[in-house]
mmCIF file of C-alpha atoms in Angstrom:
data_model
loop_
_atom_site.group_PDB
_atom_site.id
_atom_site.type_symbol
_atom_site.label_atom_id
_atom_site.label_comp_id
_atom_site.label_asym_id
_atom_site.label_seq_id
_atom_site.Cartn_x
_atom_site.Cartn_y
_atom_site.Cartn_z
ATOM 1 C CA MET A 1 36.111 14.633 7.553
ATOM 2 C CA THR A 2 35.053 13.573 3.882
ATOM 3 C CA PRO A 3 31.828 15.847 1.264
ATOM 4 C CA GLN A 4 29.630 11.987 2.506
ATOM 5 C CA GLN A 5 30.372 12.213 6.390
ATOM 6 C CA ARG A 6 29.685 16.315 6.259
ATOM 7 C CA MET A 7 25.876 15.550 4.143
ATOM 8 C CA LEU A 8 25.398 12.658 6.898
ATOM 9 C CA SER A 9 26.566 15.324 10.038
ATOM 10 C CA VAL A 10 23.969 17.689 8.225
ATOM 11 C CA CYS A 11 21.209 14.843 7.699
ATOM 12 C CA PHE A 12 21.593 14.596 11.494
ATOM 13 C CA LEU A 13 21.259 18.123 12.566
ATOM 14 C CA LEU A 14 18.005 18.546 10.429
ATOM 15 C CA VAL A 15 16.532 15.732 12.645
ATOM 16 C CA SER A 16 14.471 16.056 15.471
ATOM 17 C CA VAL A 17 15.082 14.688 18.556
ATOM 18 C CA THR A 18 11.533 13.059 19.327
ATOM 19 C CA CYS A 19 9.053 11.514 15.857
ATOM 20 C CA ARG A 20 5.152 11.277 17.882
ATOM 21 C CA THR A 21 2.132 9.140 16.628
ATOM 22 C CA TYR A 22 -1.250 9.970 17.809
ATOM 23 C CA GLY A 23 -4.601 9.939 18.119
ATOM 24 C CA SER A 24 -5.956 7.386 15.330
ATOM 25 C CA GLY A 25 -3.285 7.573 13.066
ATOM 26 C CA VAL A 26 -1.119 10.256 12.589
ATOM 27 C CA VAL A 27 2.964 9.901 12.856
ATOM 28 C CA GLN A 28 4.860 13.229 13.741
ATOM 29 C CA PRO A 29 8.368 12.005 12.133
ATOM 30 C CA PHE A 30 12.110 12.695 12.933
ATOM 31 C CA LYS A 31 12.112 15.109 9.796
ATOM 32 C CA GLY A 32 9.463 17.514 8.629
ATOM 33 C CA LEU A 33 5.756 17.422 8.758
ATOM 34 C CA GLY A 34 3.337 15.355 10.073
ATOM 35 C CA TYR A 35 1.213 12.621 7.830
ATOM 36 C CA TYR A 36 -2.018 10.153 8.420
ATOM 37 C CA VAL A 37 -1.869 6.640 8.280
ATOM 38 C CA ARG A 38 -5.366 4.980 8.612
ATOM 39 C CA SER A 39 -4.685 1.316 9.217
ATOM 40 C CA ASN A 40 -5.395 -1.702 11.439
ATOM 41 C CA CYS A 41 -2.082 -3.186 10.289
ATOM 42 C CA PRO A 42 0.938 -3.444 11.930
ATOM 43 C CA PHE A 43 4.328 -1.255 11.371
ATOM 44 C CA THR A 44 7.718 -0.640 12.338
ATOM 45 C CA LEU A 45 8.010 2.668 13.570
ATOM 46 C CA THR A 46 11.881 3.048 14.336
ATOM 47 C CA ARG A 47 14.285 0.022 13.458
ATOM 48 C CA PHE A 48 18.244 0.725 13.659
ATOM 49 C CA THR A 49 20.620 -0.161 14.292
ATOM 50 C CA HIS A 50 23.421 1.659 17.093
ATOM 51 C CA ASN A 51 27.183 0.039 18.271
ATOM 52 C CA ARG A 52 26.243 -3.085 17.189
ATOM 53 C CA VAL A 53 22.745 -2.982 18.952
ATOM 54 C CA GLU A 54 19.731 -3.634 17.003
ATOM 55 C CA TYR A 55 16.723 -1.108 18.568
ATOM 56 C CA ASP A 56 13.217 -2.132 16.826
ATOM 57 C CA ILE A 57 9.700 -0.710 17.558
ATOM 58 C CA THR A 58 6.613 -1.954 16.300
ATOM 59 C CA ILE A 59 3.103 -0.454 16.597
ATOM 60 C CA ARG A 60 -0.828 -1.790 15.686
ATOM 61 C CA ARG A 61 -4.021 0.055 16.274
ATOM 62 C CA GLY A 62 -7.693 -1.834 16.042
ATOM 63 C CA ASP A 63 -10.206 -0.321 15.159
ATOM 64 C CA SER A 64 -10.916 2.076 17.062
ATOM 65 C CA GLY A 65 -7.908 3.528 15.857
ATOM 66 C CA LEU A 66 -6.331 3.816 19.362
ATOM 67 C CA LEU A 67 -2.700 1.788 19.343
ATOM 68 C CA VAL A 68 -3.902 -1.622 20.801
ATOM 69 C CA GLN A 69 -0.446 -3.339 20.621
ATOM 70 C CA VAL A 70 3.219 -2.077 20.653
ATOM 71 C CA GLU A 71 6.512 -3.844 20.839
ATOM 72 C CA ILE A 72 9.746 -2.659 21.740
ATOM 73 C CA THR A 73 13.496 -4.740 20.884
ATOM 74 C CA MET A 74 16.556 -3.762 22.646
ATOM 75 C CA ASN A 75 19.160 -5.859 22.098
ATOM 76 C CA LYS A 76 17.171 -8.792 21.986
ATOM 77 C CA VAL A 77 14.943 -8.161 25.151
ATOM 78 C CA ARG A 78 11.531 -7.455 23.459
ATOM 79 C CA THR A 79 8.891 -5.705 25.667
ATOM 80 C CA VAL A 80 5.258 -5.972 24.734
ATOM 81 C CA LEU A 81 2.438 -2.958 26.175
ATOM 82 C CA GLN A 82 -0.965 -4.403 24.830
ATOM 83 C CA ASN A 83 -4.145 -4.640 26.988
ATOM 84 C CA GLY A 84 -2.942 -2.523 29.546
ATOM 85 C CA SER A 85 -0.104 -4.682 30.901
ATOM 86 C CA ILE A 86 3.102 -4.179 30.154
ATOM 87 C CA LEU A 87 5.348 -7.539 28.930
ATOM 88 C CA VAL A 88 9.211 -8.300 29.528
ATOM 89 C CA GLU A 89 10.313 -11.297 27.856
ATOM 90 C CA LYS A 90 6.320 -12.982 27.715
ATOM 91 C CA LYS A 91 6.481 -11.921 31.788
ATOM 92 C CA SER A 92 3.797 -9.323 33.372
ATOM 93 C CA VAL A 93 5.809 -7.027 35.237
ATOM 94 C CA SER A 94 4.622 -3.597 37.307
ATOM 95 C CA LEU A 95 6.322 -0.336 38.208
ATOM 96 C CA PRO A 96 8.971 0.779 38.487
ATOM 97 C CA TYR A 97 10.477 -2.313 36.304
ATOM 98 C CA ASP A 98 14.827 -2.380 36.216
ATOM 99 C CA HIS A 99 15.478 -4.383 33.844
ATOM 100 C CA THR A 100 19.877 -4.512 32.934
ATOM 101 C CA TYR A 101 19.033 -3.107 29.603
ATOM 102 C CA GLN A 102 16.056 -0.487 30.337
ATOM 103 C CA HIS A 103 13.838 0.452 33.106
ATOM 104 C CA ILE A 104 10.306 1.384 32.651
ATOM 105 C CA PHE A 105 8.835 4.233 35.146
ATOM 106 C CA GLN A 106 5.779 5.837 35.502
ATOM 107 C CA TYR A 107 6.200 9.742 34.186
ATOM 108 C CA GLY A 108 3.479 11.370 35.871
ATOM 109 C CA ILE A 109 0.100 10.804 33.487
ATOM 110 C CA TYR A 110 2.713 8.638 31.222
ATOM 111 C CA THR A 111 4.196 5.641 30.986
ATOM 112 C CA ARG A 112 8.616 5.585 30.203
ATOM 113 C CA LEU A 113 10.590 3.014 28.909
ATOM 114 C CA ARG A 114 14.113 4.698 29.392
ATOM 115 C CA SER A 115 17.035 2.296 27.118
ATOM 116 C CA SER A 116 20.016 2.201 29.340
ATOM 117 C CA LEU A 117 22.781 1.108 25.989
ATOM 118 C CA LEU A 118 21.396 4.478 24.235
ATOM 119 C CA PRO A 119 19.728 8.083 25.384
ATOM 120 C CA LEU A 120 16.829 6.736 23.452
ATOM 121 C CA SER A 121 13.308 6.202 25.844
ATOM 122 C CA VAL A 122 9.688 5.260 25.032
ATOM 123 C CA THR A 123 7.048 7.482 26.479
ATOM 124 C CA TRP A 124 3.273 6.460 26.133
ATOM 125 C CA HIS A 125 -0.408 7.337 27.523
ATOM 126 C CA SER A 126 -2.409 4.616 28.489
ATOM 127 C CA VAL A 127 -6.472 5.081 28.249
ATOM 128 C CA PRO A 128 -9.506 2.799 28.209
ATOM 129 C CA GLY A 129 -9.415 0.057 24.952
ATOM 130 C CA GLY A 130 -5.350 1.484 24.227
ATOM 131 C CA ILE A 131 -2.620 3.869 23.849
ATOM 132 C CA ASP A 132 -3.735 6.933 22.131
ATOM 133 C CA SER A 133 -0.087 8.794 22.372
ATOM 134 C CA LEU A 134 3.148 7.791 21.850
ATOM 135 C CA TRP A 135 6.828 9.424 21.628
ATOM 136 C CA VAL A 136 10.466 8.191 20.809
ATOM 137 C CA GLU A 137 12.818 10.150 21.912
ATOM 138 C CA LEU A 138 17.189 10.527 20.211
ATOM 139 C CA GLU A 139 19.366 12.304 22.133
ATOM 140 C CA GLN A 140 22.413 11.905 19.702
ATOM 141 C CA GLU A 141 22.879 11.158 16.246
ATOM 142 C CA LEU A 142 22.067 7.401 14.822
ATOM 143 C CA SER A 143 23.027 5.523 11.520
ATOM 144 C CA THR A 144 21.842 6.193 8.628
ATOM 145 C CA ASP A 145 20.056 2.606 8.298
ATOM 146 C CA MET A 146 17.094 3.807 10.447
ATOM 147 C CA THR A 147 13.891 2.752 8.853
ATOM 148 C CA GLY A 148 9.854 2.901 9.567
ATOM 149 C CA LEU A 149 7.041 5.492 9.942
ATOM 150 C CA CYS A 150 9.681 7.831 12.279
ATOM 151 C CA GLY A 151 11.516 8.453 9.300
ATOM 152 C CA LYS A 152 14.990 9.243 7.547
ATOM 153 C CA CYS A 153 15.587 11.865 5.727
ATOM 154 C CA ASN A 154 14.582 12.770 2.209
ATOM 155 C CA VAL A 155 11.849 10.461 1.948
ATOM 156 C CA THR A 156 7.751 11.360 2.142
ATOM 157 C CA GLY A 157 4.765 10.246 4.606
ATOM 158 C CA GLN A 158 3.534 8.186 1.808
ATOM 159 C CA GLN A 159 6.451 6.647 1.191
ATOM 160 C CA LEU A 160 8.048 5.787 4.297
ATOM 161 C CA ILE A 161 4.043 4.165 5.019
ATOM 162 C CA ARG A 162 4.777 1.947 1.876
ATOM 163 C CA GLY A 163 8.180 0.560 3.622
ATOM 164 C CA SER A 164 7.212 0.421 6.590
ATOM 165 C CA ALA A 165 4.262 -1.613 6.674
ATOM 166 C CA LEU A 166 4.630 -5.485 7.979
ATOM 167 C CA THR A 167 2.947 -8.977 6.255
ATOM 168 C CA ASP A 168 -0.231 -9.183 7.311
ATOM 169 C CA ASP A 169 -3.352 -10.883 5.380
ATOM 170 C CA THR A 170 -6.142 -9.730 7.927
ATOM 171 C CA CYS A 171 -5.477 -6.662 8.374
ATOM 172 C CA GLN A 172 -6.042 -2.629 5.808
ATOM 173 C CA THR A 173 -4.958 0.208 5.505
ATOM 174 C CA ARG A 174 -7.360 2.372 3.948
ATOM 175 C CA ASP A 175 -6.979 6.202 1.907
ATOM 176 C CA PRO A 176 -7.904 8.950 4.566
ATOM 177 C CA VAL A 177 -10.644 10.876 4.229
ATOM 178 C CA SER A 178 -11.246 14.938 5.287
ATOM 179 C CA VAL A 179 -14.351 15.660 6.278
ATOM 180 C CA PRO A 180 -14.676 19.490 7.588
ATOM 181 C CA ASN A 181 -15.485 19.092 11.352
ATOM 182 C CA PRO A 182 -16.525 22.097 13.181
ATOM 183 C CA VAL A 183 -14.666 20.933 16.600
ATOM 184 C CA CYS A 184 -11.330 21.343 14.448
ATOM 185 C CA GLU A 185 -12.698 24.747 13.312
ATOM 186 C CA HIS A 186 -12.446 26.210 16.836
ATOM 187 C CA PHE A 187 -9.356 24.328 17.744
ATOM 188 C CA PHE A 188 -7.401 25.703 14.976
ATOM 189 C CA SER A 189 -9.184 29.347 15.802
ATOM 190 C CA TYR A 190 -6.355 29.710 18.859
ATOM 191 C CA THR A 191 -3.426 28.318 16.806
ATOM 192 C CA LEU A 192 -2.151 30.534 15.027
ATOM 193 C CA GLY A 193 0.800 32.388 16.252
ATOM 194 C CA CYS A 194 2.291 28.215 17.110
ATOM 195 C CA LEU A 195 1.577 26.808 14.047
ATOM 196 C CA GLN A 196 2.395 29.342 11.367
ATOM 197 C CA SER A 197 2.974 27.957 8.055
ATOM 198 C CA SER A 198 1.947 24.786 8.753
ATOM 199 C CA ARG A 199 -1.693 25.479 10.254
ATOM 200 C CA LEU A 200 -3.484 24.148 7.270
ATOM 201 C CA HIS A 201 -1.476 20.487 6.794
ATOM 202 C CA TYR A 202 -2.508 20.462 10.521
ATOM 203 C CA PHE A 203 -5.941 21.330 10.391
ATOM 204 C CA GLN A 204 -6.143 18.974 7.983
ATOM 205 C CA LEU A 205 -4.986 16.410 9.672
ATOM 206 C CA CYS A 206 -7.229 16.799 12.553
ATOM 207 C CA HIS A 207 -10.156 16.298 10.075
ATOM 208 C CA LYS A 208 -8.379 12.670 8.868
ATOM 209 C CA ASN A 209 -7.443 12.279 12.917
ATOM 210 C CA ILE A 210 -10.968 12.836 13.602
ATOM 211 C CA TYR A 211 -13.178 11.400 10.641
ATOM 212 C CA GLY A 212 -15.301 8.475 11.718
ATOM 213 C CA ASN A 213 -14.180 8.579 15.420
ATOM 214 C CA GLU A 214 -16.326 11.522 16.826
ATOM 215 C CA ASN A 215 -17.900 9.635 19.466
ATOM 216 C CA SER A 216 -14.035 9.137 20.844
ATOM 217 C CA GLU A 217 -12.940 11.366 23.179
ATOM 218 C CA HIS A 218 -9.262 9.802 23.192
ATOM 219 C CA ILE A 219 -9.134 10.124 19.637
ATOM 220 C CA GLY A 220 -9.673 13.998 19.293
ATOM 221 C CA CYS A 221 -8.422 14.979 23.117
ATOM 222 C CA ALA A 222 -4.643 13.715 22.305
ATOM 223 C CA PHE A 223 -4.571 15.201 18.916
ATOM 224 C CA PHE A 224 -5.170 18.881 20.336
ATOM 225 C CA ARG A 225 -3.096 17.427 23.541
ATOM 226 C CA GLU A 226 -0.191 17.105 20.972
ATOM 227 C CA ILE A 227 -0.903 19.936 18.969
ATOM 228 C CA ALA A 228 -1.105 22.256 22.046
ATOM 229 C CA LEU A 229 2.498 20.793 23.438
ATOM 230 C CA CYS A 230 4.098 22.954 19.838
ATOM 231 C CA LYS A 231 4.990 26.364 21.956
ATOM 232 C CA LYS A 232 7.177 23.642 24.088
ATOM 233 C CA GLN A 233 9.063 22.611 21.062
#
């Protein structure tokens, strides 16, 4: 193994198996701490090539903060999640749905799309008005050509945001606002053992997530639900 190959192997080992986006714009990349994106612009969540097959997942949030459109393209097959519907190649499908390249089915309170070409799945939780959490799970090492908000080795959250935004003149990306919120303070008083040294970081993310969405039960609940899963990760 060459020095470059060894370096790439270390990079792969450091990458988490799951990227998550939830609430009004929190992104937990494959590697490193989560960060926040306050935008109604379209973004590449993750994009890569494996065995000459292209995978591309894009997301867009509405003014409510919820995801209102998700596009998943695997081997040129395009699946769109929008308005509570699932469209495969522009045709609405019902569940369970089986295709040569992918399977879509209910997964408890979630819906899951699983690729038959690669150990990859996309899982989401639908609520009135959109999707409040979405996960991309990978079960094997991937090419270093990966781009998108989910990240790659040695790239910061701000670099990922700048490099993942898709052109759209009708949208806007704003600076996040962190205003203390008593709900966040109460919740994080119970998370000392779970988050350990990263507690303050996610405490601040909680404020950014809930700002402007104080009356939305889905935005806050999605954040707390994901943080509560930390003991299982």
